[in-house]
Coordinates of C-alpha atoms and ligand atoms in Angstrom, one line a residue:
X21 CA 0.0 0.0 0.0
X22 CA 1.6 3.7 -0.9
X23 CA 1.4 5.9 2.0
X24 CA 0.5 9.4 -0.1
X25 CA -0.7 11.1 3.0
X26 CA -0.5 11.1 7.0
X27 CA -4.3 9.4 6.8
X28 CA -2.8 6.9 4.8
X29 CA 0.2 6.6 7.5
X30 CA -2.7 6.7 10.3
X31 CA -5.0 4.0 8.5
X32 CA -1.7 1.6 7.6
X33 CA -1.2 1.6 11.5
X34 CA -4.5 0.9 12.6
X35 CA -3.7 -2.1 10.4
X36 CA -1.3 -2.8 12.1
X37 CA -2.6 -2.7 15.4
X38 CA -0.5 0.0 15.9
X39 CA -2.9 3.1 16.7
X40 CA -5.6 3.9 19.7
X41 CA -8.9 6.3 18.7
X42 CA -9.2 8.4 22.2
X43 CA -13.1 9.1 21.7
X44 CA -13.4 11.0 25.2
X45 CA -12.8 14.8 24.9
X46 CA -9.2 15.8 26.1
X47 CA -8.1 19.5 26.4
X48 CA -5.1 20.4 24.2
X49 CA -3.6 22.4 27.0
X50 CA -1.3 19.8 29.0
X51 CA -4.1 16.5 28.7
X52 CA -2.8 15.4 25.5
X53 CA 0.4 15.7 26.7
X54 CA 0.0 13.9 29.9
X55 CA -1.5 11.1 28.2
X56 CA 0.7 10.7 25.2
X57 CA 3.7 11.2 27.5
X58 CA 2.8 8.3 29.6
X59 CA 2.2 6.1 26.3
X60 CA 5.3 7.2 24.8
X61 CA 7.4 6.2 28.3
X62 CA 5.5 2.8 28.1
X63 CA 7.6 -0.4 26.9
X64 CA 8.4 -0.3 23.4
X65 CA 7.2 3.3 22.3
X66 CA 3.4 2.9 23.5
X67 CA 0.5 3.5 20.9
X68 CA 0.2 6.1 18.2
X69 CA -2.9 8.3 19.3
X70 CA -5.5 9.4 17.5
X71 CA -7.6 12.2 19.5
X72 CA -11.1 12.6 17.6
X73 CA -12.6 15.1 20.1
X74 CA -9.8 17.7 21.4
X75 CA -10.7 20.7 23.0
X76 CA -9.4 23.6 22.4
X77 CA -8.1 26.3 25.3
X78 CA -11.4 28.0 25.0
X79 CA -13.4 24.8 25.7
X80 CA -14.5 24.5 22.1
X81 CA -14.4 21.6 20.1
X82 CA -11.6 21.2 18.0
X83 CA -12.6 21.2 14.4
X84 CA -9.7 18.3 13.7
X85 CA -9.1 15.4 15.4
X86 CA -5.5 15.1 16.7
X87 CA -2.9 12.9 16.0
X88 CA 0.3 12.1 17.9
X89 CA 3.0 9.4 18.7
X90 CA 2.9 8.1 15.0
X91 CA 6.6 7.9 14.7
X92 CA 7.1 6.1 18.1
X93 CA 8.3 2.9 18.0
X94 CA 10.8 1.0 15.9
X95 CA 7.6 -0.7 14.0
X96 CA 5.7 2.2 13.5
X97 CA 9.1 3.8 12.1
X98 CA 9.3 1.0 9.7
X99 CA 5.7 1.4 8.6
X100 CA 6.2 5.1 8.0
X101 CA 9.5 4.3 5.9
X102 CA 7.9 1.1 4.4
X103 CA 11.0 -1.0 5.3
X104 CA 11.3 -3.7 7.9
X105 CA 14.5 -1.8 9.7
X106 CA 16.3 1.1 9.3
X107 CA 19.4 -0.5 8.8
X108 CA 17.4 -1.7 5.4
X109 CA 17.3 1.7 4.5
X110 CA 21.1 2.2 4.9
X111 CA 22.0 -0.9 3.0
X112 CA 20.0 1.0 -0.3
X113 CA 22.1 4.5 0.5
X114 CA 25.0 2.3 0.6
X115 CA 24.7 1.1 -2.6
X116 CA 23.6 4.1 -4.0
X117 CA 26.9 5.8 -2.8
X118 CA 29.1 3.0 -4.5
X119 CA 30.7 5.0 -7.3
X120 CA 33.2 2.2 -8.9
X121 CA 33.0 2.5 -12.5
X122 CA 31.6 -0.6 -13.8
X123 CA 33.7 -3.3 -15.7
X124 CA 32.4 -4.4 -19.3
X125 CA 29.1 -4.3 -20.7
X126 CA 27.0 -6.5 -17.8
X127 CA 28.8 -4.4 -15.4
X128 CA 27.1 -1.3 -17.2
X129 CA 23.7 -3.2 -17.3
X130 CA 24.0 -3.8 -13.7
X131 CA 24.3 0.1 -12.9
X132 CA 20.7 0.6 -15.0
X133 CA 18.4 -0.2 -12.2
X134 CA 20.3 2.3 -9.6
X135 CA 20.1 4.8 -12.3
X136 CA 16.3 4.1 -13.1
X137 CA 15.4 4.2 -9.4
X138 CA 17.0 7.6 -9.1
X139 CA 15.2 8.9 -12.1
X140 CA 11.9 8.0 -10.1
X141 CA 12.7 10.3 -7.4
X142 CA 12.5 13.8 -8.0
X143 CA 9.1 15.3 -6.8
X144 CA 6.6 16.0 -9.4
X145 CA 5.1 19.2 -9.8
X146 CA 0.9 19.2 -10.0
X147 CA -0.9 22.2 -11.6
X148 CA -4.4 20.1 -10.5
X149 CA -6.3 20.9 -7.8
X150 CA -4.6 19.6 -4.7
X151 CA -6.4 18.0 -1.5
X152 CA -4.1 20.5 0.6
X153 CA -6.0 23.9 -1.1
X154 CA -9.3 22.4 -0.6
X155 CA -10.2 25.1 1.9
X156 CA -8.4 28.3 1.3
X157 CA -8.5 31.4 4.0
X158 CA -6.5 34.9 3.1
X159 CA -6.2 37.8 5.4
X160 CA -8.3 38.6 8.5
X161 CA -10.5 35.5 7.5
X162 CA -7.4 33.7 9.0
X163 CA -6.8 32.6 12.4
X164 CA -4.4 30.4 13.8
X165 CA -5.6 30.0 16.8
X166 CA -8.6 28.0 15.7
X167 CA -6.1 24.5 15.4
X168 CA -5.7 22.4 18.4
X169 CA -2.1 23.5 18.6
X170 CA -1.0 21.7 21.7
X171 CA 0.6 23.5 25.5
X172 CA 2.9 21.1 26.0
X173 CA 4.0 22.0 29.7
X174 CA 3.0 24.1 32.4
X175 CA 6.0 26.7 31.8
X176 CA 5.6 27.0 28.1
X177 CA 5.5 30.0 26.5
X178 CA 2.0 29.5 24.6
X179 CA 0.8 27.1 22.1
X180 CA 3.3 25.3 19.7
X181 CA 2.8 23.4 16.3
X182 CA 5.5 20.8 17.4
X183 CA 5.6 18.7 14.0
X184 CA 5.4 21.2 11.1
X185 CA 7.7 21.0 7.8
X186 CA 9.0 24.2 7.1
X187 CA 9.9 24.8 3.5
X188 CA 12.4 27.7 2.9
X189 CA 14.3 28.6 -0.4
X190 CA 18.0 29.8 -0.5
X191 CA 18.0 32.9 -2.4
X192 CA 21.4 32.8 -4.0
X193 CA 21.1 28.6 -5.3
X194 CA 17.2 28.4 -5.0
X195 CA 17.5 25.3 -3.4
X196 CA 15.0 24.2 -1.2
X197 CA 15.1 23.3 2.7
X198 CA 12.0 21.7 4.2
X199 CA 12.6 21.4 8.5
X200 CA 11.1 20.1 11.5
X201 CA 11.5 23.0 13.5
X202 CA 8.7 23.9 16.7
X203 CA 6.8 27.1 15.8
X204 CA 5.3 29.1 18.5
X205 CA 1.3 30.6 18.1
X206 CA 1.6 34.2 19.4
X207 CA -1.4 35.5 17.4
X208 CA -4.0 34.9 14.9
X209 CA -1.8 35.5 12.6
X210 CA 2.0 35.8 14.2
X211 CA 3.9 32.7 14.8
X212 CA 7.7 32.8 16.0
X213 CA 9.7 30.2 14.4
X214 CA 12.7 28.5 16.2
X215 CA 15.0 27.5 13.9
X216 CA 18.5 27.1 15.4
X217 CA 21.4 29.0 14.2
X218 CA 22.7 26.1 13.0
X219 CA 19.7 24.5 11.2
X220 CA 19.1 25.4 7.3
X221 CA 16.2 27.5 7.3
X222 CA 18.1 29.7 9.8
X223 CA 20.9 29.7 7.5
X224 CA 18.2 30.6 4.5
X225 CA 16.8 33.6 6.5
X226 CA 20.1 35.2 7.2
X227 CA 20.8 35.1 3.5
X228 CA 17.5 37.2 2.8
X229 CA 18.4 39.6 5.4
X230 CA 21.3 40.6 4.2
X231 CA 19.9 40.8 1.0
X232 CA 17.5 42.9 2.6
X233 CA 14.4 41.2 1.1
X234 CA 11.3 39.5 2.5
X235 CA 11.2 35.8 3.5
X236 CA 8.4 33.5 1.9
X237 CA 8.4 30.7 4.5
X238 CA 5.5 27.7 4.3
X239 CA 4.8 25.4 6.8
X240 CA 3.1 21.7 6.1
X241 CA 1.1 20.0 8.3
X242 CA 0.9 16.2 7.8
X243 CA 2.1 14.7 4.3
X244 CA 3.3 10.9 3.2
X245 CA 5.2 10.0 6.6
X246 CA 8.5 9.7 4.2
X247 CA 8.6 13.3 4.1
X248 CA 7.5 14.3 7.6
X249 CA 10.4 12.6 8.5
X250 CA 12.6 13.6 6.1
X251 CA 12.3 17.0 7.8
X252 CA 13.8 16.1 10.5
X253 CA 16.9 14.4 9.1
X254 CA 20.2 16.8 8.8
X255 CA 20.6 15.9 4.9
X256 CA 23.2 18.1 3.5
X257 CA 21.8 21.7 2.5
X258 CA 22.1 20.7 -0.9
X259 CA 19.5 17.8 -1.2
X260 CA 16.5 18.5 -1.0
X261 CA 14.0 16.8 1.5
X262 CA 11.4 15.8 -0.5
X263 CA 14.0 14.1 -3.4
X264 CA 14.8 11.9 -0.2
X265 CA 11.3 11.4 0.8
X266 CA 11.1 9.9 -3.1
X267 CA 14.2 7.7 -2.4
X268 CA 12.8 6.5 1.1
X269 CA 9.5 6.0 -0.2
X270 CA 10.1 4.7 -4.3
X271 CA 7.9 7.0 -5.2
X272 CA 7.7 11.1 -5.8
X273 CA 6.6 13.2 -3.6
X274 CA 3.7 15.2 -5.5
X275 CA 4.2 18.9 -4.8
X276 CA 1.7 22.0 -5.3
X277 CA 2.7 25.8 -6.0
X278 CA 1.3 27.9 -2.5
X279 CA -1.2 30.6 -2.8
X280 CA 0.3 33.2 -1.6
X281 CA 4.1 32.4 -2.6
X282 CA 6.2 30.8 -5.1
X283 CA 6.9 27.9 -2.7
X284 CA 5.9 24.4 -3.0
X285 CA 4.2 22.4 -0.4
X286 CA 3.0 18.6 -0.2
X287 CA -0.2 18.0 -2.4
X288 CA -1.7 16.0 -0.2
X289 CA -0.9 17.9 3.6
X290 CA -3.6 18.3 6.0
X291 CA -3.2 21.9 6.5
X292 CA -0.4 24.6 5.5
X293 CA 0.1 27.9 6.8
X294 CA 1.8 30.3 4.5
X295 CA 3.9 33.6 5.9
X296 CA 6.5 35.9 5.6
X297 CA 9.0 37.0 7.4
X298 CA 10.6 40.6 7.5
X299 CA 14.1 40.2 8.4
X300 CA 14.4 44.1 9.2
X301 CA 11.8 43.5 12.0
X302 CA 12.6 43.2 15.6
X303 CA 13.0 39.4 16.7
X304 CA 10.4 37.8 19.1
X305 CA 10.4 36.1 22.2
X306 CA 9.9 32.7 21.8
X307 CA 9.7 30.0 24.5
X308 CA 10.6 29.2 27.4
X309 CA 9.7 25.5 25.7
X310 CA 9.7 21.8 27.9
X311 CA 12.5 20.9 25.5
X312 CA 14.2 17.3 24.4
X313 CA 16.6 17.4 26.7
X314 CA 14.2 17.0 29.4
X315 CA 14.7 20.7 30.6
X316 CA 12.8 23.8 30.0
X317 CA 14.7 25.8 27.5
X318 CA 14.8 29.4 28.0
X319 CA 12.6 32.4 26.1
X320 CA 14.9 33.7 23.0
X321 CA 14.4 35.9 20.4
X322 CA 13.6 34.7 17.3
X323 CA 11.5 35.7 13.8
X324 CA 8.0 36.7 13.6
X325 CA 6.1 34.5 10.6
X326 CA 3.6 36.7 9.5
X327 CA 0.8 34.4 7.9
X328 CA -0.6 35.2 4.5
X329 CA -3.1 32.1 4.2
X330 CA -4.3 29.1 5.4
X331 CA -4.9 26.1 3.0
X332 CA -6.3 22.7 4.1
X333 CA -8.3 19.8 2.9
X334 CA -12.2 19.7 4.2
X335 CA -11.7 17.5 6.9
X336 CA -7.7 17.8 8.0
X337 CA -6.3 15.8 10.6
X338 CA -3.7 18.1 12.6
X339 CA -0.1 15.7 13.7
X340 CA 1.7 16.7 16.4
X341 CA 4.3 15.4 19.1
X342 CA 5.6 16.3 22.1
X343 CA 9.2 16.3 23.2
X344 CA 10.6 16.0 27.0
X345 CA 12.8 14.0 29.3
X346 CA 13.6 11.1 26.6
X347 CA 12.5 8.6 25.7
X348 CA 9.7 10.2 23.6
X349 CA 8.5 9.9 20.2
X350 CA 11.6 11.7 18.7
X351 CA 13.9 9.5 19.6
X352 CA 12.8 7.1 17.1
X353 CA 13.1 10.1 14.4
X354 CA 16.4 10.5 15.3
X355 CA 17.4 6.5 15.4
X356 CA 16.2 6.1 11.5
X357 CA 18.3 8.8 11.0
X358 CA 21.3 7.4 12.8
X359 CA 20.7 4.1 10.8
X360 CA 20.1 5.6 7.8
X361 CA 23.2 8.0 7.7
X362 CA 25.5 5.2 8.8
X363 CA 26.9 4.6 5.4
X364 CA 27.5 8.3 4.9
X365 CA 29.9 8.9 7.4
X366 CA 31.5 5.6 6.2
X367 CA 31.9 7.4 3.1
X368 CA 34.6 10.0 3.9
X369 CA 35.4 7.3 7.5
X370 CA 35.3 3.7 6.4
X371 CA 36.8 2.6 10.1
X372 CA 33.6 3.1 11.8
X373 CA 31.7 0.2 12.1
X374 CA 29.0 1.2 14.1
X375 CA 27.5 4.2 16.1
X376 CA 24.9 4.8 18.5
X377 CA 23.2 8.3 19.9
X378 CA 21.1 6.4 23.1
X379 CA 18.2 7.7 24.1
X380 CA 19.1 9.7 27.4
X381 CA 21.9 11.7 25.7
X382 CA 19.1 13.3 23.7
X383 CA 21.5 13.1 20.4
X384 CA 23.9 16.0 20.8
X385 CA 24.8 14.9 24.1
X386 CA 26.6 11.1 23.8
X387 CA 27.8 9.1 20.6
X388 CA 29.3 5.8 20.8
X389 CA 31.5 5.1 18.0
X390 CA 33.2 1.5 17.2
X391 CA 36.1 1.9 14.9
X392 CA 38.1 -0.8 13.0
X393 CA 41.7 0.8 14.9
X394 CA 44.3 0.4 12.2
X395 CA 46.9 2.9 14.0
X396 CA 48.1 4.8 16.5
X397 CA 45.8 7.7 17.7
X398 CA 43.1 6.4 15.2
X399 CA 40.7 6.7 18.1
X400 CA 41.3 10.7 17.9
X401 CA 41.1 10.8 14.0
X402 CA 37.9 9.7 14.3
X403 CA 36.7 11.6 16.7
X404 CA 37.8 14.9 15.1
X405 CA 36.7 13.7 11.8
X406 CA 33.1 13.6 13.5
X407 CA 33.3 16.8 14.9
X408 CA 34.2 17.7 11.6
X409 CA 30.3 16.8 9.9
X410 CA 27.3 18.9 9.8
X411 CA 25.1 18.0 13.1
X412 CA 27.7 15.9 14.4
X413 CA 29.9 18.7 15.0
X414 CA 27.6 19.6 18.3
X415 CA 28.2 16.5 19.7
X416 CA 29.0 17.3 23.5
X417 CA 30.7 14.0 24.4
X418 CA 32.2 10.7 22.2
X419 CA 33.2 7.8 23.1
X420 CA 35.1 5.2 21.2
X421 CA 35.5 1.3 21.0
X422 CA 37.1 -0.6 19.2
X423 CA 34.9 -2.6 16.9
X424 CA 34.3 -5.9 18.5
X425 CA 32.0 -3.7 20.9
X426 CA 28.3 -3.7 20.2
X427 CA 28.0 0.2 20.7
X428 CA 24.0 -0.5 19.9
X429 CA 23.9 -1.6 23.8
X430 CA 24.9 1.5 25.7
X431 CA 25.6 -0.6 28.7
X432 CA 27.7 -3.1 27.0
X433 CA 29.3 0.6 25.8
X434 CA 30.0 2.1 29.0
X435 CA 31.2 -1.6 30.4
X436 CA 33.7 -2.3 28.4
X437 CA 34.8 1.9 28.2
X438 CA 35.1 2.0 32.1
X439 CA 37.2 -1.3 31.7
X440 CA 39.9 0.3 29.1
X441 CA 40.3 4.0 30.4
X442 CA 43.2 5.2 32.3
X443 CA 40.9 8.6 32.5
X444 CA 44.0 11.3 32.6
X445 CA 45.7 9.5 29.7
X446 CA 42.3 9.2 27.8
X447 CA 40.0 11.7 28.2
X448 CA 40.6 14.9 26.5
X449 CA 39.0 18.6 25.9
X450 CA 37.9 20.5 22.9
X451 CA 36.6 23.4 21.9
X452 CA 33.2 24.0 19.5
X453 CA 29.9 25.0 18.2
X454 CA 27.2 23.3 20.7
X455 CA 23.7 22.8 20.4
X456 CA 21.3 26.0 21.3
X457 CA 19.5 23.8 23.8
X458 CA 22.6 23.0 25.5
X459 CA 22.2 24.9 29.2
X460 CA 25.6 24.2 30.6
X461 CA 28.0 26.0 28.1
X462 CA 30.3 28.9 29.2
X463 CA 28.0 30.9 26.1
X464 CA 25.2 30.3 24.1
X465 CA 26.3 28.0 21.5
X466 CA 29.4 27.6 22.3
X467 CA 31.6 25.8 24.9
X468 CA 33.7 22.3 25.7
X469 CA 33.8 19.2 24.2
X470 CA 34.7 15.9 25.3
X471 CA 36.2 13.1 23.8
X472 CA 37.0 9.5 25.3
X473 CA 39.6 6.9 23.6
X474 CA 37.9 3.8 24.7
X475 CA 40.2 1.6 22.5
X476 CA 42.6 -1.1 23.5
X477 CA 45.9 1.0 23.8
X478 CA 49.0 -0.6 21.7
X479 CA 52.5 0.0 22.7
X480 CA 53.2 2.6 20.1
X481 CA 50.5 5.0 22.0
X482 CA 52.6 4.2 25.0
X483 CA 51.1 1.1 26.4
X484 CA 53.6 -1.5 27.5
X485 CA 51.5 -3.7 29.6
X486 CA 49.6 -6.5 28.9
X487 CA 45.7 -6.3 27.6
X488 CA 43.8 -8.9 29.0
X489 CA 41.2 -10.9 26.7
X490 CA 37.1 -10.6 27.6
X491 CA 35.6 -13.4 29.3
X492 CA 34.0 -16.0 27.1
X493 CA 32.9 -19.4 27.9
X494 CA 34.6 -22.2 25.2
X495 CA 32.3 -23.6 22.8
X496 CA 32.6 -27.2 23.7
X497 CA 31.6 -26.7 27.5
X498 CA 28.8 -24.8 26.2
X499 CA 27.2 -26.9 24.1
X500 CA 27.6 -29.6 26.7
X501 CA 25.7 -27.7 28.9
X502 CA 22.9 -26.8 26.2
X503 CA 22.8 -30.5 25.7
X504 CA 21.7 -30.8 29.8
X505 CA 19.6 -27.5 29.8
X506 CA 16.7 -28.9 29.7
X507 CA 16.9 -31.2 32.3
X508 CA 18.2 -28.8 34.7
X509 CA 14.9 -27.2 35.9
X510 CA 16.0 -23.5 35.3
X511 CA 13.8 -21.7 33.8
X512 CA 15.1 -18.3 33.3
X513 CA 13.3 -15.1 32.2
Ligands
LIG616 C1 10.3 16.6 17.3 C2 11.4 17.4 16.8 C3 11.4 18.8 17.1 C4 12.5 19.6 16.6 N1 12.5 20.9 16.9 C5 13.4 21.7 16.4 C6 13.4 23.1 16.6 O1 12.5 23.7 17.3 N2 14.4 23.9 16.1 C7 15.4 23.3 15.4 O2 16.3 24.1 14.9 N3 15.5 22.0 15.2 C8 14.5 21.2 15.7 N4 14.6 19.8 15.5 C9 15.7 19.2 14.8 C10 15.6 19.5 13.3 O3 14.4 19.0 12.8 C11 16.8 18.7 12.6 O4 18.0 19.3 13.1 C12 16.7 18.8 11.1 O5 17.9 18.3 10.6 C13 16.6 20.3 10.7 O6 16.6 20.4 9.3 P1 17.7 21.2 8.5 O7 19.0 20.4 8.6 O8 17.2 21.2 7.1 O9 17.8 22.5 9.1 C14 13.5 19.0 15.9 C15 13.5 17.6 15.6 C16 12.5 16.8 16.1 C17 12.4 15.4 15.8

């Protein structure tokens, strides 16, 4: 079944077992929340939720049902990505990024079906009538505060959209961003949208300011689940988001010019708010905002979205998530992504093995890295290498095995790193950009990094001492004793 839309995504997981209809009403102002936080901290990810009566802050009924923890588990993940794993996913990038040039003629033949795949990618452009533009609102007949945007915790600033796809253009190339990037309501028609300094649509709004010209910004609500992730994957600023989506989903994304700009959006969203933003106006505060981290992050200033329109289809379902102390729905974002990007950093480093962002370091916070070590100070090559690469460069601490350790299990990780570090000799600082929602740093963006060379030392690091072997039971003994298992009476969990 092609999943074209999120109520495609939301009826392929009721399929599946996968998603819960709330029919009692539940306020959008911290009940959603509670509830889909407790599902989302349940074993395995929880339900997805679908909410078919919210009420809004001013006791009315929502006019769309909302939906929430689609993403959140490893099955609904491979659902939304129409692949049994992740790692699946990776093993197609990886051949895609094989660049040998064939041998002979069959060796040509063999490249066709990459090359036809590729061709099927590129998102079509629709002059129809798209679902997305069924209902179309301009000027004061617009009002954002009639969608069940969500409070997600007592100390926010307001009400959020916390799963929107925000589609930007860079003015000098034209190429196009699309990001997941919170956006908070702070009138009926004035949004403030957090994009990070270090986040492409940030980068894109700089550009027009200095060119001194208005921003066209749209922002998708719900679309095929390939592209609402795809939004929140740090692809290079050169490929654009919904080409990906095509690749993840082997098919094209259909795309519709906006009303009110020269943007495209998703033909088939549930809802898309159009805007502008004035870079010569006077930033706004946004937040504070119960963060992914786990921790309130603080009111900042950032731009004022001035909306233009709002287009939807007649009867829109509105997505949403909400992020806190992990694990929440987003960590299961960000684990497709780590699988899925795997064989790109083994393009430019073909020693890592494996890597693993766990849960509670909330991604920018702890990577565990296992490294085929082929030479002295390898462990540090890698580590600065990593530093080195677009997202990866805000990584606060990293840690690194040598490859026989299954980096996957965080505590088999930490186990075997505790084991091999002589902590003065192994541990050392650096300096670099850090994530915005990092609290700790000496400045805003900016502070210490840590890095750990978890590797078996050799003696030309320095290491003259033996390096004892992990325990492991022979093989003989135990296939002696699976021989008597069953007659032992253990019965173990
Ligand atoms: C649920 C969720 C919320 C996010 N919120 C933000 C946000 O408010 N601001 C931001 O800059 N990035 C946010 N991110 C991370 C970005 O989506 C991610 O870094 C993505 O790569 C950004 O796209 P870009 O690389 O095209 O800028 C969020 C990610 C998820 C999964």
């Amino acid at each position: 079944m092609s999943l074209d839309s999120l109520r495609d995504f939301i009826a392929a997981l009721d399929e599946a077992g996968e998603l819960v209809r709330v029919r009692e009403s539940v306020s959008v102002d911290l009940e959603i929340t509670e509830i889909a936080d407790r599902c989302m901290k349940s074993t395995g990810g929880g339900p997805a939720l679908l909410f078919e009566h919210p009420v809004l802050r001013d006791g009315t009924p929502s006019r769309a049902p909302v939906a929430i923890n689609l993403f959140g588990s490893l099955r609904r993940m491979a659902v939304a990505l129409q692949s049994p794993s992740m790692d699946d996913i990776g093993a197609r990038s990886r051949e895609l990024l094989k660049t040998e040039v064939p041998d002979g003629l069959s060796g040509k033949l063999s490249m066709l079906p990459k090359l036809i795949e590729l061709a099927r990618f590129p998102p079509q452009h629709t002059t129809e009538a798209a679902p997305c533009q069924s209902v179309v609102l301009r000027g004061d007949d617009v009002d954002v505060g009639a969608w069940p945007h969500l409070i997600c915790w007592p100390q926010d600033g307001g009400p959020y959209l916390t799963l929107p796809m925000v589609v930007t253009r860079d003015p000098a190339t034209g190429s196009r961003n699309v990001g997941l990037y919170r956006i908070q309501v702070q009138g009926p028609r004035v949004l403030a949208m957090h994009w990070q300094r270090h986040k492409v649509g940030a980068a894109h709004w700089r550009a027009m300011a200095e060119r001194r010209e208005r921003m066209p910004v749209a922002i998708a609500l719900g679309a095929d689940p390939a592209s609402m992730y795809a939004a929140s994957a740090p692809l290079p600023p050169a490929v654009d988001e919904f080409l990906f989506a095509g690749f993840l989903r082997r098919a094209p994304v259909r795309l519709v010019k906006a009303v009110s700009s020269d943007l495209e959006v998703p033909a088939e969203a549930e809802i898309v708010i159009e805007g502008m933003i004035d870079p010569a106006e006077e930033l706004v505060m946004e937040g504070p905002f119960g963060d992914h981290t786990g921790f309130y992050s603080l009111a900042d200033r950032y731009p004022a979205v001035h909306v233009t329109a709002i287009t939807s289809r007649r009867d829109p379902i509105y997505p949403a998530t909400i992020v806190g102390r992990p694990p929440m729905e987003d960590y299961y974002l960000g684990h497709a992504t780590e699988r899925i990007f795997l064989p790109l950093i083994q393009l430019t480093m073909p020693e890592v093995v494996d890597y693993h962002m766990p849960a509670y370091g909330v991604f920018h916070n702890l990577v565990f890295v296992a490294i085929d070590k082929q030479y002295p100070g390898h462990a540090w090559k890698v580590m600065n290498g990593l530093w080195g690469q677009g997202l990866m460069s805000l990584a606060k601490v990293i840690v690194v095995l040598d490859r026989d350790v299954a980096v996957g299990n965080p505590d088999e990780a930490w186990w075997v790193a505790l084991n091999h570090i002589d902590p003065e000799r192994d541990v050392r600082f650096t300096m670099g950009p850090m994530d915005v929602l990092d609290h700790s740093s000496r400045a805003f963006t900016y502070g210490s990094k840590m890095g750990i060379d978890a590797t078996r030392k050799w003696p030309e690091e320095g290491f003259t001492r033996e390096w004892p072997e992990r325990i492991v039971m022979d093989e003989a003994t135990r296939r002696k004793v699976d021989e008597k298992w069953a007659r032992l009476g253990l019965k173990l969990p």
